[in-house]
Each structure stands twice: as structure tokens, then as C-alpha cells.
mmCIF file of C-alpha atoms and ligand atoms in Angstrom:
data_model
loop_
_atom_site.group_PDB
_atom_site.id
_atom_site.type_symbol
_atom_site.label_atom_id
_atom_site.label_comp_id
_atom_site.label_asym_id
_atom_site.label_seq_id
_atom_site.Cartn_x
_atom_site.Cartn_y
_atom_site.Cartn_z
ATOM 1 C CA UNK A 953 -0.300 -0.197 -0.210
ATOM 2 C CA UNK A 954 1.435 3.241 -0.916
ATOM 3 C CA UNK A 955 1.208 5.969 1.388
ATOM 4 C CA UNK A 956 -1.324 9.691 0.777
ATOM 5 C CA UNK A 957 0.745 12.485 1.341
ATOM 6 C CA UNK A 958 -2.336 14.377 2.354
ATOM 7 C CA UNK A 959 -1.907 12.951 5.601
ATOM 8 C CA UNK A 960 1.482 14.891 6.739
ATOM 9 C CA UNK A 961 1.745 17.737 7.888
ATOM 10 C CA UNK A 962 5.313 19.432 7.158
ATOM 11 C CA UNK A 963 7.607 17.261 10.080
ATOM 12 C CA UNK A 964 5.477 14.029 8.749
ATOM 13 C CA UNK A 965 6.623 14.672 5.462
ATOM 14 C CA UNK A 966 9.738 15.852 6.735
ATOM 15 C CA UNK A 967 10.058 12.128 8.261
ATOM 16 C CA UNK A 968 8.591 10.593 4.933
ATOM 17 C CA UNK A 969 11.934 12.209 2.463
ATOM 18 C CA UNK A 970 14.112 11.177 5.383
ATOM 19 C CA UNK A 971 12.612 7.136 5.134
ATOM 20 C CA UNK A 972 13.964 7.985 1.499
ATOM 21 C CA UNK A 973 16.796 9.130 2.071
ATOM 22 C CA UNK A 974 16.163 12.642 0.727
ATOM 23 C CA UNK A 975 16.630 15.629 2.498
ATOM 24 C CA UNK A 976 14.347 18.254 4.686
ATOM 25 C CA UNK A 977 14.251 20.839 1.708
ATOM 26 C CA UNK A 978 12.647 18.314 -0.689
ATOM 27 C CA UNK A 979 9.747 17.693 1.837
ATOM 28 C CA UNK A 980 8.679 21.695 1.921
ATOM 29 C CA UNK A 981 8.619 21.352 -1.432
ATOM 30 C CA UNK A 982 6.568 18.494 -2.175
ATOM 31 C CA UNK A 983 4.333 19.780 0.873
ATOM 32 C CA UNK A 984 3.827 23.206 -1.029
ATOM 33 C CA UNK A 985 3.314 21.427 -4.513
ATOM 34 C CA UNK A 986 0.305 19.655 -2.944
ATOM 35 C CA UNK A 987 -0.939 21.858 -0.592
ATOM 36 C CA UNK A 988 -0.249 25.717 -2.478
ATOM 37 C CA UNK A 989 -0.626 24.660 -5.989
ATOM 38 C CA UNK A 990 -3.018 21.322 -5.469
ATOM 39 C CA UNK A 991 -1.102 18.857 -7.421
ATOM 40 C CA UNK A 992 -1.990 15.343 -7.060
ATOM 41 C CA UNK A 993 0.674 13.941 -9.772
ATOM 42 C CA UNK A 994 4.051 13.633 -9.413
ATOM 43 C CA UNK A 995 5.037 14.262 -12.818
ATOM 44 C CA UNK A 996 3.968 18.288 -12.242
ATOM 45 C CA UNK A 997 6.521 18.657 -9.786
ATOM 46 C CA UNK A 998 8.843 20.243 -12.326
ATOM 47 C CA UNK A 999 11.432 21.093 -9.776
ATOM 48 C CA UNK A 1000 11.992 17.595 -8.452
ATOM 49 C CA UNK A 1001 14.580 15.099 -9.610
ATOM 50 C CA UNK A 1002 13.130 13.025 -12.213
ATOM 51 C CA UNK A 1003 14.316 10.539 -9.911
ATOM 52 C CA UNK A 1004 12.861 11.409 -6.675
ATOM 53 C CA UNK A 1005 9.361 11.653 -8.919
ATOM 54 C CA UNK A 1006 10.401 8.048 -10.341
ATOM 55 C CA UNK A 1007 10.400 7.234 -6.202
ATOM 56 C CA UNK A 1008 7.634 8.258 -5.332
ATOM 57 C CA UNK A 1009 5.766 7.221 -7.878
ATOM 58 C CA UNK A 1010 6.462 3.837 -6.322
ATOM 59 C CA UNK A 1011 5.475 4.165 -2.553
ATOM 60 C CA UNK A 1012 3.276 7.882 -2.458
ATOM 61 C CA UNK A 1013 -0.049 9.577 -3.768
ATOM 62 C CA UNK A 1014 -2.065 12.548 -3.608
ATOM 63 C CA UNK A 1015 -5.500 11.479 -3.240
ATOM 64 C CA UNK A 1016 -8.310 13.430 -2.527
ATOM 65 C CA UNK A 1017 -12.388 12.383 -1.366
ATOM 66 C CA UNK A 1018 -14.501 11.230 -4.258
ATOM 67 C CA UNK A 1019 -16.904 14.109 -4.386
ATOM 68 C CA UNK A 1020 -20.686 12.488 -4.505
ATOM 69 C CA UNK A 1021 -22.406 15.868 -5.243
ATOM 70 C CA UNK A 1022 -21.985 19.764 -4.659
ATOM 71 C CA UNK A 1023 -24.768 22.575 -4.648
ATOM 72 C CA UNK A 1024 -24.548 25.421 -4.768
ATOM 73 C CA UNK A 1025 -27.429 28.169 -2.996
ATOM 74 C CA UNK A 1026 -28.524 31.136 -3.726
ATOM 75 C CA UNK A 1027 -26.659 33.094 -1.571
ATOM 76 C CA UNK A 1028 -23.046 31.598 -2.737
ATOM 77 C CA UNK A 1029 -22.929 29.170 -0.495
ATOM 78 C CA UNK A 1030 -21.658 25.671 -1.594
ATOM 79 C CA UNK A 1031 -22.123 22.984 0.293
ATOM 80 C CA UNK A 1032 -20.108 19.343 -0.889
ATOM 81 C CA UNK A 1033 -21.069 16.015 -0.131
ATOM 82 C CA UNK A 1034 -17.856 13.734 -0.057
ATOM 83 C CA UNK A 1035 -17.794 9.919 -0.120
ATOM 84 C CA UNK A 1036 -15.533 8.246 2.651
ATOM 85 C CA UNK A 1037 -16.603 4.570 2.207
ATOM 86 C CA UNK A 1038 -18.305 2.174 4.332
ATOM 87 C CA UNK A 1039 -21.527 4.194 3.818
ATOM 88 C CA UNK A 1040 -20.665 7.514 5.112
ATOM 89 C CA UNK A 1041 -20.037 10.924 3.667
ATOM 90 C CA UNK A 1042 -19.140 14.097 5.198
ATOM 91 C CA UNK A 1043 -20.094 17.001 4.096
ATOM 92 C CA UNK A 1044 -18.410 20.746 3.614
ATOM 93 C CA UNK A 1045 -19.424 23.958 3.270
ATOM 94 C CA UNK A 1046 -17.943 27.170 1.930
ATOM 95 C CA UNK A 1047 -19.293 30.573 3.326
ATOM 96 C CA UNK A 1048 -18.214 33.613 0.824
ATOM 97 C CA UNK A 1049 -18.647 36.691 2.323
ATOM 98 C CA UNK A 1050 -17.292 40.589 1.446
ATOM 99 C CA UNK A 1051 -14.490 40.196 3.440
ATOM 100 C CA UNK A 1052 -14.049 36.497 3.520
ATOM 101 C CA UNK A 1053 -14.125 32.907 2.406
ATOM 102 C CA UNK A 1054 -14.759 31.120 5.106
ATOM 103 C CA UNK A 1055 -14.748 26.821 5.161
ATOM 104 C CA UNK A 1056 -16.394 24.691 7.492
ATOM 105 C CA UNK A 1057 -14.811 21.219 7.951
ATOM 106 C CA UNK A 1058 -15.943 17.554 9.118
ATOM 107 C CA UNK A 1059 -13.562 15.950 11.970
ATOM 108 C CA UNK A 1060 -15.945 12.516 11.935
ATOM 109 C CA UNK A 1061 -18.089 10.226 9.905
ATOM 110 C CA UNK A 1062 -21.279 10.705 12.245
ATOM 111 C CA UNK A 1063 -20.700 11.881 16.193
ATOM 112 C CA UNK A 1064 -20.828 10.181 19.540
ATOM 113 C CA UNK A 1065 -22.013 13.049 21.451
ATOM 114 C CA UNK A 1066 -25.279 12.923 20.098
ATOM 115 C CA UNK A 1067 -26.673 16.515 21.186
ATOM 116 C CA UNK A 1068 -30.519 16.868 21.316
ATOM 117 C CA UNK A 1069 -30.876 19.325 18.863
ATOM 118 C CA UNK A 1070 -27.933 17.892 16.580
ATOM 119 C CA UNK A 1071 -28.929 16.039 13.038
ATOM 120 C CA UNK A 1072 -25.387 15.274 13.130
ATOM 121 C CA UNK A 1073 -25.828 13.905 16.544
ATOM 122 C CA UNK A 1074 -29.133 11.923 16.135
ATOM 123 C CA UNK A 1075 -26.700 9.777 13.169
ATOM 124 C CA UNK A 1076 -24.797 8.538 15.724
ATOM 125 C CA UNK A 1077 -21.066 7.762 15.347
ATOM 126 C CA UNK A 1078 -19.317 5.763 12.432
ATOM 127 C CA UNK A 1079 -15.908 6.852 12.306
ATOM 128 C CA UNK A 1080 -12.957 9.311 12.833
ATOM 129 C CA UNK A 1081 -11.533 10.907 9.911
ATOM 130 C CA UNK A 1082 -7.660 10.479 9.113
ATOM 131 C CA UNK A 1083 -5.828 13.970 8.827
ATOM 132 C CA UNK A 1084 -5.427 13.381 5.030
ATOM 133 C CA UNK A 1085 -9.616 13.306 4.803
ATOM 134 C CA UNK A 1086 -9.671 16.685 6.842
ATOM 135 C CA UNK A 1087 -7.404 17.910 5.228
ATOM 136 C CA UNK A 1088 -8.810 16.832 1.616
ATOM 137 C CA UNK A 1089 -11.550 18.960 2.100
ATOM 138 C CA UNK A 1090 -9.521 22.167 2.293
ATOM 139 C CA UNK A 1091 -7.297 20.513 -0.509
ATOM 140 C CA UNK A 1092 -10.356 20.149 -2.826
ATOM 141 C CA UNK A 1093 -12.095 23.152 -1.932
ATOM 142 C CA UNK A 1094 -9.267 25.859 -2.197
ATOM 143 C CA UNK A 1095 -7.846 24.250 -5.228
ATOM 144 C CA UNK A 1096 -11.603 23.745 -6.959
ATOM 145 C CA UNK A 1097 -12.398 27.759 -6.290
ATOM 146 C CA UNK A 1098 -9.516 28.774 -7.554
ATOM 147 C CA UNK A 1099 -9.941 27.324 -10.780
ATOM 148 C CA UNK A 1100 -13.087 28.730 -10.739
ATOM 149 C CA UNK A 1101 -12.805 32.231 -9.948
ATOM 150 C CA UNK A 1102 -9.189 32.001 -12.145
ATOM 151 C CA UNK A 1103 -7.256 32.809 -9.125
ATOM 152 C CA UNK A 1104 -3.192 33.458 -9.390
ATOM 153 C CA UNK A 1105 -1.738 30.646 -7.474
ATOM 154 C CA UNK A 1106 -0.991 32.899 -4.623
ATOM 155 C CA UNK A 1107 -4.158 33.981 -4.508
ATOM 156 C CA UNK A 1108 -6.097 32.567 -1.890
ATOM 157 C CA UNK A 1109 -10.328 31.980 -1.756
ATOM 158 C CA UNK A 1110 -10.422 30.438 1.679
ATOM 159 C CA UNK A 1111 -9.473 32.944 4.146
ATOM 160 C CA UNK A 1112 -11.069 30.893 7.424
ATOM 161 C CA UNK A 1113 -11.580 27.663 8.717
ATOM 162 C CA UNK A 1114 -14.133 26.565 11.158
ATOM 163 C CA UNK A 1115 -14.145 22.965 12.438
ATOM 164 C CA UNK A 1116 -18.349 23.203 12.534
ATOM 165 C CA UNK A 1117 -19.144 20.498 10.290
ATOM 166 C CA UNK A 1118 -19.797 16.858 11.044
ATOM 167 C CA UNK A 1119 -18.125 15.137 14.283
ATOM 168 C CA UNK A 1120 -16.373 16.337 17.931
ATOM 169 C CA UNK A 1121 -12.447 17.761 16.673
ATOM 170 C CA UNK A 1122 -11.672 17.071 19.588
ATOM 171 C CA UNK A 1123 -12.601 13.447 19.709
ATOM 172 C CA UNK A 1124 -10.790 12.923 16.741
ATOM 173 C CA UNK A 1125 -7.561 14.548 18.491
ATOM 174 C CA UNK A 1126 -4.417 12.814 16.935
ATOM 175 C CA UNK A 1127 -6.173 13.413 13.596
ATOM 176 C CA UNK A 1128 -6.748 16.962 14.106
ATOM 177 C CA UNK A 1129 -3.858 18.496 15.337
ATOM 178 C CA UNK A 1130 -1.435 17.552 12.317
ATOM 179 C CA UNK A 1131 -4.943 18.946 9.808
ATOM 180 C CA UNK A 1132 -4.333 22.061 11.859
ATOM 181 C CA UNK A 1133 -0.827 22.274 11.297
ATOM 182 C CA UNK A 1134 -0.970 21.876 8.016
ATOM 183 C CA UNK A 1135 -3.789 24.576 7.444
ATOM 184 C CA UNK A 1136 -0.986 27.258 10.108
ATOM 185 C CA UNK A 1137 2.014 25.862 7.953
ATOM 186 C CA UNK A 1138 3.793 29.283 6.147
ATOM 187 C CA UNK A 1139 4.418 26.037 3.207
ATOM 188 C CA UNK A 1140 1.000 24.941 3.513
ATOM 189 C CA UNK A 1141 -2.627 26.947 3.451
ATOM 190 C CA UNK A 1142 -0.567 30.077 5.908
ATOM 191 C CA UNK A 1143 -3.683 30.702 7.930
ATOM 192 C CA UNK A 1144 -2.949 32.460 10.524
ATOM 193 C CA UNK A 1145 -4.316 30.644 14.237
ATOM 194 C CA UNK A 1146 -7.191 32.946 14.626
ATOM 195 C CA UNK A 1147 -8.453 32.351 11.535
ATOM 196 C CA UNK A 1148 -8.700 28.889 12.041
ATOM 197 C CA UNK A 1149 -11.322 27.450 14.759
ATOM 198 C CA UNK A 1150 -12.170 24.537 16.456
ATOM 199 C CA UNK A 1151 -15.338 24.098 17.892
ATOM 200 C CA UNK A 1152 -15.531 21.657 20.839
ATOM 201 C CA UNK A 1153 -18.713 20.561 22.754
ATOM 202 C CA UNK A 1154 -16.560 20.380 25.929
ATOM 203 C CA UNK A 1155 -13.925 17.951 25.585
ATOM 204 C CA UNK A 1156 -12.127 19.863 28.627
ATOM 205 C CA UNK A 1157 -8.999 17.385 28.742
ATOM 206 C CA UNK A 1158 -8.373 17.824 25.156
ATOM 207 C CA UNK A 1159 -8.816 21.816 25.371
ATOM 208 C CA UNK A 1160 -5.929 21.176 27.489
ATOM 209 C CA UNK A 1161 -3.921 19.809 25.040
ATOM 210 C CA UNK A 1162 -4.736 21.628 22.118
ATOM 211 C CA UNK A 1163 -3.972 24.886 24.206
ATOM 212 C CA UNK A 1164 -0.405 23.280 24.268
ATOM 213 C CA UNK A 1165 0.198 21.733 20.585
ATOM 214 C CA UNK A 1166 -2.164 23.924 18.632
ATOM 215 C CA UNK A 1167 -3.793 27.068 20.377
ATOM 216 C CA UNK A 1168 -6.319 28.442 17.525
ATOM 217 C CA UNK A 1169 -9.090 29.894 17.766
ATOM 218 C CA UNK A 1170 -11.398 27.949 20.255
ATOM 219 C CA UNK A 1171 -15.423 28.227 19.984
ATOM 220 C CA UNK A 1172 -17.435 26.347 23.288
ATOM 221 C CA UNK A 1173 -20.978 24.679 22.278
ATOM 222 C CA UNK A 1174 -22.711 26.067 25.488
ATOM 223 C CA UNK A 1175 -26.353 25.575 24.742
ATOM 224 C CA UNK A 1176 -27.417 25.809 28.169
ATOM 225 C CA UNK A 1177 -26.849 28.313 31.188
ATOM 226 C CA UNK A 1178 -27.368 25.571 33.667
ATOM 227 C CA UNK A 1179 -26.361 21.992 34.589
ATOM 228 C CA UNK A 1180 -29.335 20.226 34.480
ATOM 229 C CA UNK A 1181 -30.157 21.911 31.131
ATOM 230 C CA UNK A 1182 -26.786 21.375 29.545
ATOM 231 C CA UNK A 1183 -26.826 17.519 31.137
ATOM 232 C CA UNK A 1184 -30.184 17.070 28.769
ATOM 233 C CA UNK A 1185 -28.743 18.942 25.587
ATOM 234 C CA UNK A 1186 -25.630 18.472 25.149
ATOM 235 C CA UNK A 1187 -24.733 14.429 27.086
ATOM 236 C CA UNK A 1188 -21.108 15.672 27.284
ATOM 237 C CA UNK A 1189 -22.389 18.072 29.924
ATOM 238 C CA UNK A 1190 -22.583 14.665 32.495
ATOM 239 C CA UNK A 1191 -18.794 14.113 31.956
ATOM 240 C CA UNK A 1192 -17.581 17.679 32.278
ATOM 241 C CA UNK A 1193 -20.113 19.968 33.873
ATOM 242 C CA UNK A 1194 -20.243 23.863 33.222
ATOM 243 C CA UNK A 1195 -17.415 24.677 36.069
ATOM 244 C CA UNK A 1196 -14.956 22.143 35.005
ATOM 245 C CA UNK A 1197 -15.712 23.735 31.053
ATOM 246 C CA UNK A 1198 -15.430 27.276 32.413
ATOM 247 C CA UNK A 1199 -12.331 26.842 33.942
ATOM 248 C CA UNK A 1200 -11.052 24.843 30.960
ATOM 249 C CA UNK A 1201 -11.554 27.706 28.982
ATOM 250 C CA UNK A 1202 -9.793 30.224 31.644
ATOM 251 C CA UNK A 1203 -6.918 27.751 31.435
ATOM 252 C CA UNK A 1204 -7.132 27.991 27.469
ATOM 253 C CA UNK A 1205 -7.456 32.269 27.542
ATOM 254 C CA UNK A 1206 -3.356 31.528 29.657
ATOM 255 C CA UNK A 1207 -1.978 30.145 26.394
ATOM 256 C CA UNK A 1208 -3.538 32.822 24.245
ATOM 257 C CA UNK A 1209 -4.087 36.412 26.451
ATOM 258 C CA UNK A 1210 -5.326 38.414 23.866
ATOM 259 C CA UNK A 1211 -7.827 36.164 22.749
ATOM 260 C CA UNK A 1212 -11.694 35.738 23.581
ATOM 261 C CA UNK A 1213 -13.321 32.258 23.800
ATOM 262 C CA UNK A 1214 -16.792 32.075 21.372
ATOM 263 C CA UNK A 1215 -19.717 30.882 23.109
ATOM 264 C CA UNK A 1216 -22.269 29.103 20.571
ATOM 265 C CA UNK A 1217 -25.649 29.316 21.958
ATOM 266 C CA UNK A 1218 -28.664 27.440 20.068
ATOM 267 C CA UNK A 1219 -31.653 29.099 20.235
ATOM 268 C CA UNK A 1220 -34.656 26.933 21.491
ATOM 269 C CA UNK A 1221 -37.854 27.999 21.728
ATOM 270 C CA UNK A 1222 -39.039 27.725 25.269
ATOM 271 C CA UNK A 1223 -36.133 25.651 26.080
ATOM 272 C CA UNK A 1224 -33.273 27.974 26.393
ATOM 273 C CA UNK A 1225 -34.310 31.240 25.505
ATOM 274 C CA UNK A 1226 -35.690 32.742 28.314
ATOM 275 C CA UNK A 1227 -34.599 36.111 30.121
ATOM 276 C CA UNK A 1228 -33.703 33.882 33.392
ATOM 277 C CA UNK A 1229 -31.209 31.793 30.917
ATOM 278 C CA UNK A 1230 -29.613 34.987 29.551
ATOM 279 C CA UNK A 1231 -29.465 36.263 33.147
ATOM 280 C CA UNK A 1232 -27.323 32.323 34.559
ATOM 281 C CA UNK A 1233 -25.246 33.109 31.539
ATOM 282 C CA UNK A 1234 -24.360 36.511 32.621
ATOM 283 C CA UNK A 1235 -23.460 35.128 36.552
ATOM 284 C CA UNK A 1236 -21.318 32.737 34.610
ATOM 285 C CA UNK A 1237 -19.148 34.598 32.341
ATOM 286 C CA UNK A 1238 -19.047 38.014 34.237
ATOM 287 C CA UNK A 1239 -15.739 38.706 36.065
ATOM 288 C CA UNK A 1240 -17.723 40.840 38.028
ATOM 289 C CA UNK A 1241 -19.962 38.180 39.708
ATOM 290 C CA UNK A 1242 -17.562 34.986 38.691
ATOM 291 C CA UNK A 1243 -13.994 34.450 37.808
ATOM 292 C CA UNK A 1244 -15.039 35.653 34.373
ATOM 293 C CA UNK A 1245 -14.307 34.351 30.973
ATOM 294 C CA UNK A 1246 -12.886 36.507 28.407
ATOM 295 C CA UNK A 1247 -15.520 35.666 25.747
ATOM 296 C CA UNK A 1248 -18.332 36.418 23.006
ATOM 297 C CA UNK A 1249 -21.393 34.850 22.696
ATOM 298 C CA UNK A 1250 -23.005 33.336 18.761
ATOM 299 C CA UNK A 1251 -26.372 33.012 19.267
ATOM 300 C CA UNK A 1252 -27.853 30.539 16.635
ATOM 301 C CA UNK A 1253 -31.250 30.390 15.414
ATOM 302 C CA UNK A 1254 -32.069 26.722 15.468
ATOM 303 C CA UNK A 1255 -31.814 24.809 12.188
ATOM 304 C CA UNK A 1256 -35.195 22.604 13.141
ATOM 305 C CA UNK A 1257 -35.177 18.712 11.945
ATOM 306 C CA UNK A 1258 -38.339 16.473 12.431
ATOM 307 C CA UNK A 1259 -37.016 13.923 14.730
ATOM 308 C CA UNK A 1260 -35.331 16.457 17.395
ATOM 309 C CA UNK A 1261 -38.787 17.415 18.004
ATOM 310 C CA UNK A 1262 -37.497 20.904 19.046
ATOM 311 C CA UNK A 1263 -38.108 24.395 17.672
ATOM 312 C CA UNK A 1264 -36.417 27.982 16.751
ATOM 313 C CA UNK A 1265 -37.362 30.567 19.029
ATOM 314 C CA UNK A 1266 -38.640 33.709 17.582
ATOM 315 C CA UNK A 1267 -36.695 36.318 16.031
ATOM 316 C CA UNK A 1268 -37.822 38.683 18.498
ATOM 317 C CA UNK A 1269 -37.018 36.106 21.982
ATOM 318 C CA UNK A 1270 -33.389 35.642 19.867
ATOM 319 C CA UNK A 1271 -32.875 40.083 19.635
ATOM 320 C CA UNK A 1272 -34.256 39.888 23.316
ATOM 321 C CA UNK A 1273 -32.157 37.826 24.473
ATOM 322 C CA UNK A 1274 -29.067 39.232 22.765
ATOM 323 C CA UNK A 1275 -29.770 42.590 24.401
ATOM 324 C CA UNK A 1276 -30.071 41.461 27.534
ATOM 325 C CA UNK A 1277 -26.201 40.024 27.163
ATOM 326 C CA UNK A 1278 -25.114 42.936 25.514
ATOM 327 C CA UNK A 1279 -26.533 45.369 28.186
ATOM 328 C CA UNK A 1280 -24.335 43.247 30.308
ATOM 329 C CA UNK A 1281 -21.116 44.145 28.459
ATOM 330 C CA UNK A 1282 -21.010 41.043 26.532
ATOM 331 C CA UNK A 1283 -20.374 41.233 23.033
ATOM 332 C CA UNK A 1284 -22.927 38.797 21.114
ATOM 333 C CA UNK A 1285 -23.880 38.445 17.730
ATOM 334 C CA UNK A 1286 -26.437 36.389 15.940
ATOM 335 C CA UNK A 1287 -25.765 34.024 13.275
ATOM 336 C CA UNK A 1288 -27.246 34.774 9.938
ATOM 337 C CA UNK A 1289 -28.439 31.503 8.314
ATOM 338 C CA UNK A 1290 -26.440 30.821 5.327
ATOM 339 C CA UNK A 1291 -27.080 27.872 2.835
ATOM 340 C CA UNK A 1292 -30.706 27.337 3.957
ATOM 341 C CA UNK A 1293 -32.413 26.544 0.606
ATOM 342 C CA UNK A 1294 -29.431 23.637 0.477
ATOM 343 C CA UNK A 1295 -29.803 22.113 4.219
ATOM 344 C CA UNK A 1296 -26.110 23.430 4.407
ATOM 345 C CA UNK A 1297 -27.072 25.564 7.928
ATOM 346 C CA UNK A 1298 -25.608 24.213 11.008
ATOM 347 C CA UNK A 1299 -26.662 20.703 12.736
ATOM 348 C CA UNK A 1300 -27.839 19.861 9.225
ATOM 349 C CA UNK A 1301 -24.926 17.858 8.104
ATOM 350 C CA UNK A 1302 -26.337 14.573 7.702
ATOM 351 C CA UNK A 1303 -24.282 13.211 5.238
ATOM 352 C CA UNK A 1304 -25.024 9.381 6.263
ATOM 353 C CA UNK A 1305 -25.143 7.923 2.730
ATOM 354 C CA UNK A 1306 -27.359 4.913 4.527
ATOM 355 C CA UNK A 1307 -29.322 8.080 4.214
ATOM 356 C CA UNK A 1308 -28.200 8.182 0.588
ATOM 357 C CA UNK A 1309 -31.982 8.022 -0.801
ATOM 358 C CA UNK A 1310 -33.141 11.348 0.842
ATOM 359 C CA UNK A 1311 -30.312 13.439 -0.058
ATOM 360 C CA UNK A 1312 -30.513 12.914 -3.844
ATOM 361 C CA UNK A 1313 -33.679 13.364 -3.603
ATOM 362 C CA UNK A 1314 -33.902 16.395 -1.175
ATOM 363 C CA UNK A 1315 -30.267 17.601 -3.714
ATOM 364 C CA UNK A 1316 -32.030 16.745 -7.023
ATOM 365 C CA UNK A 1317 -34.166 19.791 -6.395
ATOM 366 C CA UNK A 1318 -31.431 21.516 -6.521
ATOM 367 C CA UNK A 1319 -29.098 23.555 -9.134
ATOM 368 C CA UNK A 1320 -25.575 21.077 -9.611
ATOM 369 C CA UNK A 1321 -22.724 22.603 -11.440
ATOM 370 C CA UNK A 1322 -19.886 20.804 -13.156
ATOM 371 C CA UNK A 1323 -16.995 20.423 -11.700
ATOM 372 C CA UNK A 1324 -13.466 20.707 -12.788
ATOM 373 C CA UNK A 1325 -11.049 18.687 -12.231
ATOM 374 C CA UNK A 1326 -8.053 19.953 -10.240
ATOM 375 C CA UNK A 1327 -5.065 19.881 -12.663
HETATM 376 N N1 SAH B 627 -19.205 18.994 17.596
HETATM 377 C C1 SAH B 627 -18.818 20.486 17.524
HETATM 378 C C2 SAH B 627 -18.454 20.890 15.998
HETATM 379 C C3 SAH B 627 -19.726 20.527 15.229
HETATM 380 S S1 SAH B 627 -21.062 21.521 15.886
HETATM 381 C C4 SAH B 627 -19.477 21.492 18.394
HETATM 382 O O1 SAH B 627 -20.612 20.841 18.866
HETATM 383 O O2 SAH B 627 -19.296 22.301 18.541
HETATM 384 C C5 SAH B 627 -21.148 23.139 15.175
HETATM 385 C C6 SAH B 627 -21.975 23.721 15.730
HETATM 386 O O3 SAH B 627 -23.191 23.520 15.020
HETATM 387 C C7 SAH B 627 -21.843 23.913 17.331
HETATM 388 O O4 SAH B 627 -22.378 25.020 17.699
HETATM 389 C C8 SAH B 627 -23.271 23.322 17.099
HETATM 390 O O5 SAH B 627 -24.185 22.864 18.720
HETATM 391 C C9 SAH B 627 -24.108 23.911 16.234
HETATM 392 N N2 SAH B 627 -25.602 23.103 15.848
HETATM 393 C C10 SAH B 627 -25.319 21.797 16.066
HETATM 394 N N3 SAH B 627 -26.952 21.356 15.789
HETATM 395 C C11 SAH B 627 -27.756 22.613 15.162
HETATM 396 C C12 SAH B 627 -28.946 22.814 14.548
HETATM 397 N N4 SAH B 627 -29.513 22.201 14.579
HETATM 398 N N5 SAH B 627 -29.220 24.607 14.552
HETATM 399 C C13 SAH B 627 -28.584 25.509 14.538
HETATM 400 N N6 SAH B 627 -26.841 25.094 15.524
HETATM 401 C C14 SAH B 627 -26.916 23.599 15.449
HETATM 402 FE FE1 SF4 B 628 -21.527 15.905 17.882
HETATM 403 FE FE2 SF4 B 628 -21.665 18.938 17.828
HETATM 404 FE FE3 SF4 B 628 -23.674 17.797 16.645
HETATM 405 FE FE4 SF4 B 628 -23.128 18.279 19.358
HETATM 406 S S1 SF4 B 628 -23.241 19.970 18.401
HETATM 407 S S2 SF4 B 628 -23.968 15.672 18.662
HETATM 408 S S3 SF4 B 628 -21.095 17.178 19.736
HETATM 409 S S4 SF4 B 628 -21.459 18.004 16.440
#
């Protein structure tokens, strides 16, 4: 079996080259061809000696994930469904905005956490993605979009990455960290650590490890203002309750002092959207009443799906809630829903191909565009 070079961060690539008897600068060249140029064929890599190219052909390959479908929303959001084998698929979403292009990446097929309001969670867990499968989503999207927009090789289309697709990234830690390093590497995608966000439902020990290994921006899916409520919405809370979670947030910020935690809060009608919930949140994070956490809140209008039995809070309720937090001095934003017409919104990423009929029925109704191959 040959090795997929998408699995390696730069150190991994250097170790691989060393095993082939090649110097580290060859690893850098290879890495740049793969990630900066989107090359998948060794013949393209014109500044590598022919003998090395032949050697590589015998023991390595650069292989992305097969694309099952691509859908473009009226607002420009693009959703790809990638085949990860064994009847599983994962979804990746590109969200273009005036000043940035954000790619939302999946880390697992399904998710074991099982949050009540999340359709990925309702699917159950299939498996962890490899580093190569995580990075393949960025590799594919960046180069497909560049080609389409006829950008030069130096011009990036994707300026931000958020690990907010399917799966709990901190329950796939060993594959996640090399993938993050590839995103940050100047020879890879060159994203600054503040433009790469890991979103977690609160895997406390792994938050501590991430702070040491790769302190990117951290989003914490809070969704509740007390333990009883959070236990029922985010089952992981029974293992790592709010007090421990908030202490882990503070420790994280010790490693990244000028940063803040983004608390995500999915607004569920009559469940967590009352004024008393907002008051409890303030008490949790406000330095005047508790040790405090430097943070901002991102209120997410719930994206309903039938099996959840939950409803989205009204717009008036969301803005009233946002006002209580803002009046207490907490920066609060309300997430715009994007890609609603292609089910690309948060928590709707249900790429399980056991459900393929349903997915394809849904998708058949939508505009599909031709994919150009990556050269
Ligand atoms: N597992 C990680 C990252 C993936 S989920 C996490 O939970 O943080 C990304 C975000 O989408 C999380 O904040 C999650 O709570 C939110 N989300 C999940 N289902 C949703 C839904 N149906 N409507 C709105 N947001 C949802
Ligand atoms: Fe998993 Fe995140 Fe969905 Fe919870 S919200 S089930 S942690 S993907």
C-alpha cells in the first residue's frame, strides 16, 4: 500500500522523505506542490529530480475524497458531500462573505456526543476521519474554487477555516492536530491561528492539550446556562459539567492571552431562550460575579429537523436575549443562516449515505454545477 501525502504535516513529510533518503528541503518542495499548487501528480512537480519523482510514484500518492455532489445556494454558499467509504459521507460548506471566505470542515463521520438539537448527533457515530480526509476537504475546496474564480496560485480563496461540520473535533484529536498544522503552515495554507477555529462541545482534557499543541481560536458550544439543562441538551456535560468547562476555557486563554472564547448558543424555543437563562449566562462568565471568561456569544437560530422535536426561537426572542447579554457588556452576535435552501446550515449536515435516497431526493431539486478536475 502506498502512502497518501495528504496525511502528513510538514514534519511528517520530512520524516517520510528521510526514510526515502531525501533531505528536508525536498519535503518542503513536495508539501508546497501538494497544498499550495493543488498538485496530485508527481509529473507536475517539475523542480523535483526525475529520479525522486519515479521513487515517489512507487511509494506515495496524493488522493482527495471522491465528491458525491456539489450544491450551490442562491446566496453563494456551496456544499460538497464527500464519500469516505463504507456507506458514509461527510459534508463541507464554503461560505463566501465580502471580506472573507470561510470553509466549514467535518472531523468525523457522524458524532458520538449525541446532542439533542443536532442532526449529525442523531445519526450516531461511524468513524473518525484521518488527517488526510480532514485536509482533503480544504485541499479540494481551495483549489476547485481557485480554478473556478481563475485566481493565481498565490491568491487564496479560503481565508478562514472552522471545524464546525460533522463530528466532535476534540474526540479525533490525533488526526486533528496535524491537519491544523497543515492549515497554519506557511508552506501549506498559511492561515493565521486566529483564522482557524476549533468548535467543541466541551471535551475538557483535550482543550488543555490543544492549548499546548496548537492554540487556534476556540469556540465552545454552550447552549445552556445551568448543568441540568446542559445535561439534557449536550450529554457530554454529565462528564464535564459547566464549572469544569469554564475553568478549561480560562486555562485555554492563559495560552492565548489576547484571545477570547466564542460561546455558541443554539436558540431553542421555550427551552433555553428565556430572560432567566440570559441572566444565568451573565453570572457564569461575568468577572464581576465569577472568575469570568473573556468571551463573546454567538446566538445560532436553531435549524429544525423533524426527529428533534424542538423549535427555533422567534426572532423577537433571539434579539431580546441578545440585548440582555449586550447590556451586560458581553459582545453578542446573532448568526445569519446561510445556505438554507441547500440544507447547508449548522446542524443540518447529515451526510450519512445510509440516508442516500433522501439526500439525493433533496439534492435533485437543487442546482448542481459541473466540477472541473484539479490539474
Ligand atoms: N461538535 C462540535 C462542532 C460541530 S457542530 C460542536 O458541537 O461544537 C457546530 C455547531 O453547530 C455547534 O455549535 C453546534 O452546537 C451547532 N449546531 C448543531 N446542530 C444545530 C442545529 N440543528 N441548529 C443550529 N446549530 C446547531
Ligand atoms: Fe456532535 Fe457537535 Fe452535533 Fe453535538 S453539536 S452531536 S458535539 S456534532
